[in-house]
mmCIF file of C-alpha atoms in Angstrom:
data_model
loop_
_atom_site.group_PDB
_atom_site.id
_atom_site.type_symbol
_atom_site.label_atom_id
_atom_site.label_comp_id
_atom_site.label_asym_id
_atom_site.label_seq_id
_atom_site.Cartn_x
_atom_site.Cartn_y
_atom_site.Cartn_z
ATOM 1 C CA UNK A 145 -84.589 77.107 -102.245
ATOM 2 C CA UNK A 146 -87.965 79.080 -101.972
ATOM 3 C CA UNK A 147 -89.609 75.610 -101.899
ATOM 4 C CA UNK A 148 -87.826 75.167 -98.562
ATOM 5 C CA UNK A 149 -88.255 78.332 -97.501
ATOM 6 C CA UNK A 150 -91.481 77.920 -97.439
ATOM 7 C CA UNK A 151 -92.062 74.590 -96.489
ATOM 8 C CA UNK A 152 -90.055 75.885 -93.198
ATOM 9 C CA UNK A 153 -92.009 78.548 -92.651
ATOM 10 C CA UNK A 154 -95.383 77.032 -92.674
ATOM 11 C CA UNK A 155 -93.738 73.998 -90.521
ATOM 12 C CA UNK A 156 -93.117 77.123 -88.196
ATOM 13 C CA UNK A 157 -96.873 78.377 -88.365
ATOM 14 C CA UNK A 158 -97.925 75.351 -87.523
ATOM 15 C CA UNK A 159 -95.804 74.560 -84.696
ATOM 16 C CA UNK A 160 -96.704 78.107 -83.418
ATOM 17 C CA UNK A 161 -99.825 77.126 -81.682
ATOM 18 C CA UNK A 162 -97.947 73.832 -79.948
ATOM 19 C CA UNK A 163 -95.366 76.582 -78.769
ATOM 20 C CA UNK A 164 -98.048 78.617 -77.398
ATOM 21 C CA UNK A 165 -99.940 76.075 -75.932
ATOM 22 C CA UNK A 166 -96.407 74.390 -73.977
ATOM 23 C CA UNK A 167 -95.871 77.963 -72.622
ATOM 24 C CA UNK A 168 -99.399 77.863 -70.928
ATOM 25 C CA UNK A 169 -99.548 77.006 -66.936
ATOM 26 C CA UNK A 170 -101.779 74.327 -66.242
ATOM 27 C CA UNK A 171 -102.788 75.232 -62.657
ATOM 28 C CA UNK A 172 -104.760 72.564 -60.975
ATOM 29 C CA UNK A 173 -106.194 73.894 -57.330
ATOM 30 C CA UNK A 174 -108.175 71.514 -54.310
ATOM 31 C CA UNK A 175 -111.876 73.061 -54.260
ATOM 32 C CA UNK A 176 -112.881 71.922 -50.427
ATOM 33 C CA UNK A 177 -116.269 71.720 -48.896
ATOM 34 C CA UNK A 178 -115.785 74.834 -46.723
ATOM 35 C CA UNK A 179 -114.233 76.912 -49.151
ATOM 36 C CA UNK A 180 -115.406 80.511 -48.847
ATOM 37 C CA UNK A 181 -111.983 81.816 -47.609
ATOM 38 C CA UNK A 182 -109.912 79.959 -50.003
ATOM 39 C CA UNK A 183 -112.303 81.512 -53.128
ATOM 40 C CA UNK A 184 -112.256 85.278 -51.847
ATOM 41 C CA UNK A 185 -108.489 85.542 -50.652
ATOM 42 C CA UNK A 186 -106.051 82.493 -51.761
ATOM 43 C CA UNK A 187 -107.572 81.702 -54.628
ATOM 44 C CA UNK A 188 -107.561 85.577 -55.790
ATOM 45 C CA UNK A 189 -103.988 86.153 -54.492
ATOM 46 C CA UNK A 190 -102.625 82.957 -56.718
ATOM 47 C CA UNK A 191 -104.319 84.552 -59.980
ATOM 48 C CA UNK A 192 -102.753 87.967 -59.251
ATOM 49 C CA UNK A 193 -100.088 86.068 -58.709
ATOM 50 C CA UNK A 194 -99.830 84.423 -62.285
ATOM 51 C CA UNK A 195 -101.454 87.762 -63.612
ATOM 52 C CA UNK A 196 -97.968 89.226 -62.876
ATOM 53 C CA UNK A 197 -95.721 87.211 -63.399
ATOM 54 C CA UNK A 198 -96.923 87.575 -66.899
ATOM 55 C CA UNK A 199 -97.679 83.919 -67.778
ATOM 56 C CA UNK A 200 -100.723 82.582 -69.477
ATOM 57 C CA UNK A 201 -102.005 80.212 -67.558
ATOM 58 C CA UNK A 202 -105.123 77.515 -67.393
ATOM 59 C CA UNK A 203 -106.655 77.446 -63.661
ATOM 60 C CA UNK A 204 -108.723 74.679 -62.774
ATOM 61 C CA UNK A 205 -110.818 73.850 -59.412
ATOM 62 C CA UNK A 206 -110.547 70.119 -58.594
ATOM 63 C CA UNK A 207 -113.476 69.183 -56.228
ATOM 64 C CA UNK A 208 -111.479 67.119 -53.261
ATOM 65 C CA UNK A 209 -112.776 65.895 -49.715
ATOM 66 C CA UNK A 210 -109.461 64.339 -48.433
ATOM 67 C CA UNK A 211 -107.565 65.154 -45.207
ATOM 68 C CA UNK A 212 -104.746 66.968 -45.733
ATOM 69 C CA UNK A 213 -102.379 64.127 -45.527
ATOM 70 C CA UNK A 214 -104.272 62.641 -48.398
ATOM 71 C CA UNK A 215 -104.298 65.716 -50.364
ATOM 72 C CA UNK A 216 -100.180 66.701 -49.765
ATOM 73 C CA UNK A 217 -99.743 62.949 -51.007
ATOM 74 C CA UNK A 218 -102.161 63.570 -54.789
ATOM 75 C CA UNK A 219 -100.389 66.971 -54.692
ATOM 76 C CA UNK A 220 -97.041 65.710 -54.596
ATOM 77 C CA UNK A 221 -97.525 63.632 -57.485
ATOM 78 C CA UNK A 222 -99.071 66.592 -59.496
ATOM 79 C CA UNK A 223 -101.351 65.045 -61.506
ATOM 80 C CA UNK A 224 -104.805 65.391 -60.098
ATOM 81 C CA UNK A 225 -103.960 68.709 -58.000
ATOM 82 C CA UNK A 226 -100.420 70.703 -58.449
ATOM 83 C CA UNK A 227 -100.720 73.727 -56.144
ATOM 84 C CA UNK A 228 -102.600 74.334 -52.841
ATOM 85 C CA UNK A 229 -102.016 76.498 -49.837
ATOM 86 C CA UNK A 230 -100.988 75.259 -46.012
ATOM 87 C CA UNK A 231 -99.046 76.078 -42.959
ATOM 88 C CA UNK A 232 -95.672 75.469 -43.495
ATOM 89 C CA UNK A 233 -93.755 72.474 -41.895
ATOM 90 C CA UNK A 234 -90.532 71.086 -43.053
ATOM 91 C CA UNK A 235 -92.022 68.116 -43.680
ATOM 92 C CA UNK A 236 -94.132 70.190 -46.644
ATOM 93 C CA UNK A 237 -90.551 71.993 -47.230
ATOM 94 C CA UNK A 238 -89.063 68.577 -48.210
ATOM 95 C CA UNK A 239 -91.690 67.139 -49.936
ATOM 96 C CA UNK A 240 -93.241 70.008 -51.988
ATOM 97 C CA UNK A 241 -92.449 73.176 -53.641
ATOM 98 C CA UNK A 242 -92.923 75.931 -51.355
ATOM 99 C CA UNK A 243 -92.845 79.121 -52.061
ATOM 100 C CA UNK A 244 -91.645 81.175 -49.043
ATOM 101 C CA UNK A 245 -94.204 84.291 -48.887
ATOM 102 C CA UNK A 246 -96.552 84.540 -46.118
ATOM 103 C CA UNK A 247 -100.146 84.640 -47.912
ATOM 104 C CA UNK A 248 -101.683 86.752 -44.525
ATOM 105 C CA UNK A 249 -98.891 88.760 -43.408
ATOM 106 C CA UNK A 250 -98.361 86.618 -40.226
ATOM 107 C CA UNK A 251 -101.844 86.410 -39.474
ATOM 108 C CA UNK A 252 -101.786 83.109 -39.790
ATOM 109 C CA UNK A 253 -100.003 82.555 -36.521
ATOM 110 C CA UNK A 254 -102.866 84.466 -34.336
ATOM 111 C CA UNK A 255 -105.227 82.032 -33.772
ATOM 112 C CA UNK A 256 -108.599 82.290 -32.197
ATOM 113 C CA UNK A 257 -110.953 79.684 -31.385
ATOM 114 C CA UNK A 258 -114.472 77.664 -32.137
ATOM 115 C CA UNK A 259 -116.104 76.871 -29.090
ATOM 116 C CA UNK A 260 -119.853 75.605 -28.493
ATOM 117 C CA UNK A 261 -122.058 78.499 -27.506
ATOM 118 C CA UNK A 262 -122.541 77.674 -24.049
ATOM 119 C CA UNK A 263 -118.810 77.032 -22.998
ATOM 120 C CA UNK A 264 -118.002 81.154 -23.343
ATOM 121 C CA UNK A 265 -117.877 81.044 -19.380
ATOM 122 C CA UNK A 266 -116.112 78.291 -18.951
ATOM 123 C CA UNK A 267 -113.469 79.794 -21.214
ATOM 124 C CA UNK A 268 -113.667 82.737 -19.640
ATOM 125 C CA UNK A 269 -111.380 81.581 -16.787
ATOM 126 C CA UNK A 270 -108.657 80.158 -19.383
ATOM 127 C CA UNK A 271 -105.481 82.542 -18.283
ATOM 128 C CA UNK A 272 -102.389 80.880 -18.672
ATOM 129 C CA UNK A 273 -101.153 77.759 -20.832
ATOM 130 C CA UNK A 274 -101.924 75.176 -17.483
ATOM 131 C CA UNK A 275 -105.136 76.365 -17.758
ATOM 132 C CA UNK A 276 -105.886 75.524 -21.570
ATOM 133 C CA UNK A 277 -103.698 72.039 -20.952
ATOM 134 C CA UNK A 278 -107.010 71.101 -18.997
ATOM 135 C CA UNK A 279 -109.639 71.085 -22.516
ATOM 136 C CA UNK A 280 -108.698 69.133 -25.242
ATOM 137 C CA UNK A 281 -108.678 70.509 -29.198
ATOM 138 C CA UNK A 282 -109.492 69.838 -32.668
ATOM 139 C CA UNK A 283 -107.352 69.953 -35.346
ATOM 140 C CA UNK A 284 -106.793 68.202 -38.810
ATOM 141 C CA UNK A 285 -104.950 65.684 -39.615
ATOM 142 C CA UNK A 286 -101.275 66.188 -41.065
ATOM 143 C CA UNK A 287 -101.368 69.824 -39.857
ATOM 144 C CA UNK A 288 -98.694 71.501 -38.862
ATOM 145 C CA UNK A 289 -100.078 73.219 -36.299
ATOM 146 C CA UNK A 290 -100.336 69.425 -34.548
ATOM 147 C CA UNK A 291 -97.245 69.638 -33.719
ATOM 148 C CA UNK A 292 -96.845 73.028 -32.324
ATOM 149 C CA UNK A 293 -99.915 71.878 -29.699
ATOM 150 C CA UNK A 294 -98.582 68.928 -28.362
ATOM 151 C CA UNK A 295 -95.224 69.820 -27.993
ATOM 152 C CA UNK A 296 -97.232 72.663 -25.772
ATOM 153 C CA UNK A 297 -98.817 70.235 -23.659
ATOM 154 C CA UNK A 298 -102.478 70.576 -25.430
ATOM 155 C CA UNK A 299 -104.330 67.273 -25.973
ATOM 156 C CA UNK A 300 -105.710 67.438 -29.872
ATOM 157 C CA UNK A 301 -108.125 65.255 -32.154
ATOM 158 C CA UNK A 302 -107.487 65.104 -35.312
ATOM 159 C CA UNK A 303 -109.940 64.532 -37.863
ATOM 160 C CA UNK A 304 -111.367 65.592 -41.318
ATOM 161 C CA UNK A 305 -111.500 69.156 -41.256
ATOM 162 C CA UNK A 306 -115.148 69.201 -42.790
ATOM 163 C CA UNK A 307 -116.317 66.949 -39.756
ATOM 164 C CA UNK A 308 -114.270 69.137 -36.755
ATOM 165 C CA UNK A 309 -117.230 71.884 -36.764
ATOM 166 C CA UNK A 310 -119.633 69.491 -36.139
ATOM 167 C CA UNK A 311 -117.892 68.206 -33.332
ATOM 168 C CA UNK A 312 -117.409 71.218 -31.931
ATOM 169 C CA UNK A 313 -121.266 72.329 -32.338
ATOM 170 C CA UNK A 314 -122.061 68.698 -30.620
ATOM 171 C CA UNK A 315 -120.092 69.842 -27.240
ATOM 172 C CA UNK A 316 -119.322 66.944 -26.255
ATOM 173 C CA UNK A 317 -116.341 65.624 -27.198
ATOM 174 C CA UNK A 318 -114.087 68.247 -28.082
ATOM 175 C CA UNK A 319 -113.744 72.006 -26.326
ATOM 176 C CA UNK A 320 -111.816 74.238 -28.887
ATOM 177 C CA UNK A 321 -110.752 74.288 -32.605
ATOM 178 C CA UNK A 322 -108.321 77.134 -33.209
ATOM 179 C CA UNK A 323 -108.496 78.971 -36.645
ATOM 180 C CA UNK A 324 -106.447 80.984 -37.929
ATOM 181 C CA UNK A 325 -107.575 84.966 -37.546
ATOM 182 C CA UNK A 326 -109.381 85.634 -40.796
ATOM 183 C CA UNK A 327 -110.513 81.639 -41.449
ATOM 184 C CA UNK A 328 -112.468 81.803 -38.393
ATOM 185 C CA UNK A 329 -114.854 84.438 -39.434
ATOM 186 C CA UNK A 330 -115.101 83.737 -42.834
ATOM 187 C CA UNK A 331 -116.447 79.932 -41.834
ATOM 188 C CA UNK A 332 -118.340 81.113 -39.059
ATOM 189 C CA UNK A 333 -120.456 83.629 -41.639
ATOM 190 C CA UNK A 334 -120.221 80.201 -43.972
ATOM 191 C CA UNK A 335 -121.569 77.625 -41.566
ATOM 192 C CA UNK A 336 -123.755 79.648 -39.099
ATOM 193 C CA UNK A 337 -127.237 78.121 -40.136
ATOM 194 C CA UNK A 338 -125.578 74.606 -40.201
ATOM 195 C CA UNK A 339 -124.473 74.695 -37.310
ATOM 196 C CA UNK A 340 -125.954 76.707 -34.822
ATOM 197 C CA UNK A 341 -124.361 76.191 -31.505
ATOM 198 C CA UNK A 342 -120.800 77.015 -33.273
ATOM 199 C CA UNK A 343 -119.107 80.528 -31.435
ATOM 200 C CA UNK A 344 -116.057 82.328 -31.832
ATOM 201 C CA UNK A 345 -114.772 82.299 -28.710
ATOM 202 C CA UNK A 346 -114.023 85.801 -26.752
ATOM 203 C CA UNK A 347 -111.594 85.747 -24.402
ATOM 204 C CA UNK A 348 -108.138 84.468 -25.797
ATOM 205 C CA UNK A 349 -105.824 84.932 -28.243
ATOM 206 C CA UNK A 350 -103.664 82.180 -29.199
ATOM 207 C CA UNK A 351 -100.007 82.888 -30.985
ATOM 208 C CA UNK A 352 -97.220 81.403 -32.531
ATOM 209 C CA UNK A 353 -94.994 81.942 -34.747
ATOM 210 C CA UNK A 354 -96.328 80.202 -38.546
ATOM 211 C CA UNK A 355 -97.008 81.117 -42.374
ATOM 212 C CA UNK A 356 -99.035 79.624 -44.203
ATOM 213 C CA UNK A 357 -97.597 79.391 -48.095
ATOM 214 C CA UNK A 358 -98.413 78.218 -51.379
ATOM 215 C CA UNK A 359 -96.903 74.888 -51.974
ATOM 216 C CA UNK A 360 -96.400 73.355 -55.408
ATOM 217 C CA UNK A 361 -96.112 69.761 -56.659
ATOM 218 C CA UNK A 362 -92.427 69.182 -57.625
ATOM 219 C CA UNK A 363 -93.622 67.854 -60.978
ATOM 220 C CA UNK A 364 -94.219 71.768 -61.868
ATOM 221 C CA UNK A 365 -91.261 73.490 -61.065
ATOM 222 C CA UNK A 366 -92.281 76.043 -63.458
ATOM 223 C CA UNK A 367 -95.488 77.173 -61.576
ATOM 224 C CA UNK A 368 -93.930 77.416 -58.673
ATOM 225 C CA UNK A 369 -91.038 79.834 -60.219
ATOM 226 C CA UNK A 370 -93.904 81.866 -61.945
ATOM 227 C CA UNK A 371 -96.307 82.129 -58.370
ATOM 228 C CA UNK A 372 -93.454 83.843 -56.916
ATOM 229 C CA UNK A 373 -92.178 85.801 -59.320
ATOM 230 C CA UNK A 374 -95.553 86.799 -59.208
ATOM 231 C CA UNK A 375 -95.788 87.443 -55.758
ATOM 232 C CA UNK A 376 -92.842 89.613 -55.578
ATOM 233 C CA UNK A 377 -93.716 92.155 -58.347
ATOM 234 C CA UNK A 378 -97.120 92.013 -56.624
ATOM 235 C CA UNK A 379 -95.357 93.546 -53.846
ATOM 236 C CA UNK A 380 -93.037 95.912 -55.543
ATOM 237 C CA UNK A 381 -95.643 97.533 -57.630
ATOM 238 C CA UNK A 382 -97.669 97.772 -54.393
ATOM 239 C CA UNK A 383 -100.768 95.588 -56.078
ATOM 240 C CA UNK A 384 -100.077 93.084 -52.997
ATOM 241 C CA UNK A 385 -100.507 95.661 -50.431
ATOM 242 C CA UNK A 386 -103.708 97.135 -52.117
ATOM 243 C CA UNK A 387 -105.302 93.446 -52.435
ATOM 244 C CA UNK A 388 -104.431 92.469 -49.068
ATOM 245 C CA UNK A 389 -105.621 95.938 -46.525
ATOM 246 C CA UNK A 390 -108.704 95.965 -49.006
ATOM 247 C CA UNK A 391 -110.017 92.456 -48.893
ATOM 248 C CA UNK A 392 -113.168 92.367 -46.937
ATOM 249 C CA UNK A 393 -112.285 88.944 -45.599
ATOM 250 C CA UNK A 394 -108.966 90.763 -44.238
ATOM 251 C CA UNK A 395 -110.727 93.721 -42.585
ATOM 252 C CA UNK A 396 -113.994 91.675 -41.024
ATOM 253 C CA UNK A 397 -111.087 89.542 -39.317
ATOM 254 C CA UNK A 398 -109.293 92.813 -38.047
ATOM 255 C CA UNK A 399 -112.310 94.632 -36.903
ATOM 256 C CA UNK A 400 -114.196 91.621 -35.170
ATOM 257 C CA UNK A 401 -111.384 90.445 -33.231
ATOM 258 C CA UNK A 402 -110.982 92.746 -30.566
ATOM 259 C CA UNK A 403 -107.157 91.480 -30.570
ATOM 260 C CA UNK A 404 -106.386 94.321 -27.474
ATOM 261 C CA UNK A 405 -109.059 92.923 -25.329
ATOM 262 C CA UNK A 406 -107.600 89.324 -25.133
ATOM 263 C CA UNK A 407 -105.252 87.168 -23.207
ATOM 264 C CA UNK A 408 -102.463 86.046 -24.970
ATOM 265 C CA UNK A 409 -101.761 82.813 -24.754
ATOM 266 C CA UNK A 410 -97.940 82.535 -27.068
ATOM 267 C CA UNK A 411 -96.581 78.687 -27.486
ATOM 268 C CA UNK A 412 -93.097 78.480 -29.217
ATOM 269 C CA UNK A 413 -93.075 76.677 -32.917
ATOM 270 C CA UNK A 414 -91.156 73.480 -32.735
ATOM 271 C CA UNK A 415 -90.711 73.182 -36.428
ATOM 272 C CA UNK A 416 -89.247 76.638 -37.275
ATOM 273 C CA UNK A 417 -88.002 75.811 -40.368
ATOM 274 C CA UNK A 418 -84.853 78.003 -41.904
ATOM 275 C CA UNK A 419 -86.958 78.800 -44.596
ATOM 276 C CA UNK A 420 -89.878 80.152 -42.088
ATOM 277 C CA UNK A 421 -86.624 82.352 -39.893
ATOM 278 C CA UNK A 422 -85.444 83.882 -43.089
ATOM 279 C CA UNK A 423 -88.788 85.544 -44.940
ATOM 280 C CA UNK A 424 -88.186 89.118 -44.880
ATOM 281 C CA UNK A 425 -89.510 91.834 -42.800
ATOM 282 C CA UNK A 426 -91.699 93.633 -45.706
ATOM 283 C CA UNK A 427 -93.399 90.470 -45.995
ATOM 284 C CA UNK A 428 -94.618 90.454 -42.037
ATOM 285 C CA UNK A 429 -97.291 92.401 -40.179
ATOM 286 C CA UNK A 430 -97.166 90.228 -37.194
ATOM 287 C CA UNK A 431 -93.614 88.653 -37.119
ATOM 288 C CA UNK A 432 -92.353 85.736 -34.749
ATOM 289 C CA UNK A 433 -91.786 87.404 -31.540
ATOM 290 C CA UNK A 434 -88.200 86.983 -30.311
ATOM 291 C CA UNK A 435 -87.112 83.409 -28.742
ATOM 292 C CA UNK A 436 -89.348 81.622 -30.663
#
C-alpha cells in the first residue's frame, strides 16, 4: 500500500507542471506596421485585462501586414493570431468571439479626419452631409465603418491600411481618411516625418454610433471568458477608470481636438448590432445619440 501511495503521489508531482502549464493562456496578438496606439493603449488594456482576471497567461506579438479581412480570416482559425481588437460589426459578432466592452469609452465613434495639408480650405466649407458626399474617402478593407459610409452616401476606397496615409499625403486621389479620435493623433505623431503633407483636419467632427472591442478566435473560448472577466473587475475596482483618464494617448486626443469648435457631421450606424444597443451605460462616455 505505501508502494502505491507513493508511486501516486510522485505520478501527481509530475503531472503538476502539465497541470500548470494547461492552465496558462496562450495569447497570440497581430503586431501591425503602424502600431504605436495599439502598444500604448490596447495592448496595455488586454494585459490588465488578463492581470485581473487572475490567469497566467503567455502573450505573444505576431508580426502581420494583412488587411483586415485577411487577418479576421487567420484569427478565426486561432492558430497564428487568437485575439485582436476592431470595430464591431455583426459580421465579426458571428464569426468571432467578441467581447462586448467598449475599449475607448465611445470614442471610437467620433471620428476626425486625415487630409493633405493644403486641402484645410477646401474643407473648410464642408457643413452638412451633401457637402462631404462631394470628396471621396479612404478606408480599409473589411471595416466596419465601410458600411456605415456608404449607406451615408460617401464614396470610399478601400485599401491596406498601411498604404491609405500615403495616399492621402499624395493628394491626389483620395480627400479624407477618418480615424477614430485618439488613433488619429497617435499616427499623426507616428508618421509625421514620413509623410509630411499628412494633416489632421480642423473643421469637422464626424459621429456615429460604434465600439470598437476585443474579438477572440472561437478556438479559445477560454481567453475570451478570462479578457472579460478581466475587464469587468477592471472596472469595479476602478483600475479601468484610472488606466483609461490617465493614458497620455487618451488625454493628447481630448486636449488637441477642440471637439466644441467643430461641425458635427452625425450619420446613423446601419449595423447596430443587439450586442452594440445593449452595453451598459458605465461603460460609455460618449453613447449613441438617440434614433440611431
Amino acid at each position: 500500500l505505501l508502494v502505491m501511495l507513493a508511486m501516486q503521489a510522485l505520478h501527481l508531482l509530475l503531472c503538476l507542471p502539465l497541470l500548470a502549464q494547461a492552465q496558462t493562456l496562450t495569447v497570440k496578438v497581430p503586431s501591425r506596421p503602424i502600431n504605436d496606439l495599439d502598444s500604448e493603449y490596447q495592448l496595455k488594456l488586454l494585459e490588465l485585462a488578463l492581470d485581473r482576471a487572475g490567469q497566467p497567461y503567455k502573450l505573444k506579438r505576431v508580426d502581420l501586414n494583412l488587411n483586415q479581412f485577411t487577418l479576421q480570416q487567420e484569427l478565426r482559425k486561432g492558430k497564428t493570431i487568437n485575439v485582436f481588437w476592431m470595430g464591431t460589426s455583426s459580421t465579426l459578432e458571428s464569426a468571432l468571439i467578441p467581447v462586448p466592452i467598449p475599449l475607448f469609452r465611445g470614442l471610437e465613434g467620433l471620428r476626425l479626419s486625415f487630409i493633405h495639408g493644403d486641402a484645410q480650405e477646401k474643407f473648410n466649407q464642408v457643413n452638412t452631409l451633401a457637402d462631404l458626399r462631394q470628396l471621396k474617402a479612404a478606408q480599409g478593407v473589411g471595416w466596419a465603418d465601410n458600411k456605415i459610409l456608404e449607406q451615408a452616401g460617401i464614396a470610399t476606397y478601400a485599401g491596406r491600411y498601411s498604404n491609405l496615409f500615403r495616399l492621402i499625403n499624395d493628394g491626389d486621389k483620395l480627400d479624407f481618411f477618418p480615424r477614430g479620435l485618439v488613433e488619429i493623433f497617435a499616427e499623426r505623431r507616428e508618421l509625421a516625418a514620413q509623410y509630411p503633407n499628412l494633416a489632421i483636419e480642423q473643421h469637422l467632427l464626424i459621429r456615429y454610433p460604434f465600439a470598437e472591442f476585443f474579438f477572440v478566435s472561437p478556438e479559445s473560448p477560454k481567453l475570451a471568458k478570462a479578457i472579460q472577466t478581466g475587464l469587468e473587475r477592471a472596472y469595479a475596482d476602478g483600475s479601468f477608470m484610472k488606466f483609461f483618464h490617465e493614458n497620455p494617448r487618451i488625454r493628447e486626443a481630448l486636449a488637441s481636438a477642440n471637439l466644441e469648435q467643430r461641425v458635427t457631421i452625425s450619420l446613423p450606424n446601419p449595423d447596430m448590432t443587439p450586442l452594440l444597443r445593449s452595453i451598459p451605460a458605465q461603460y460609455w462616455d460618449y453613447p449613441p445619440k438617440q434614433g440611431q
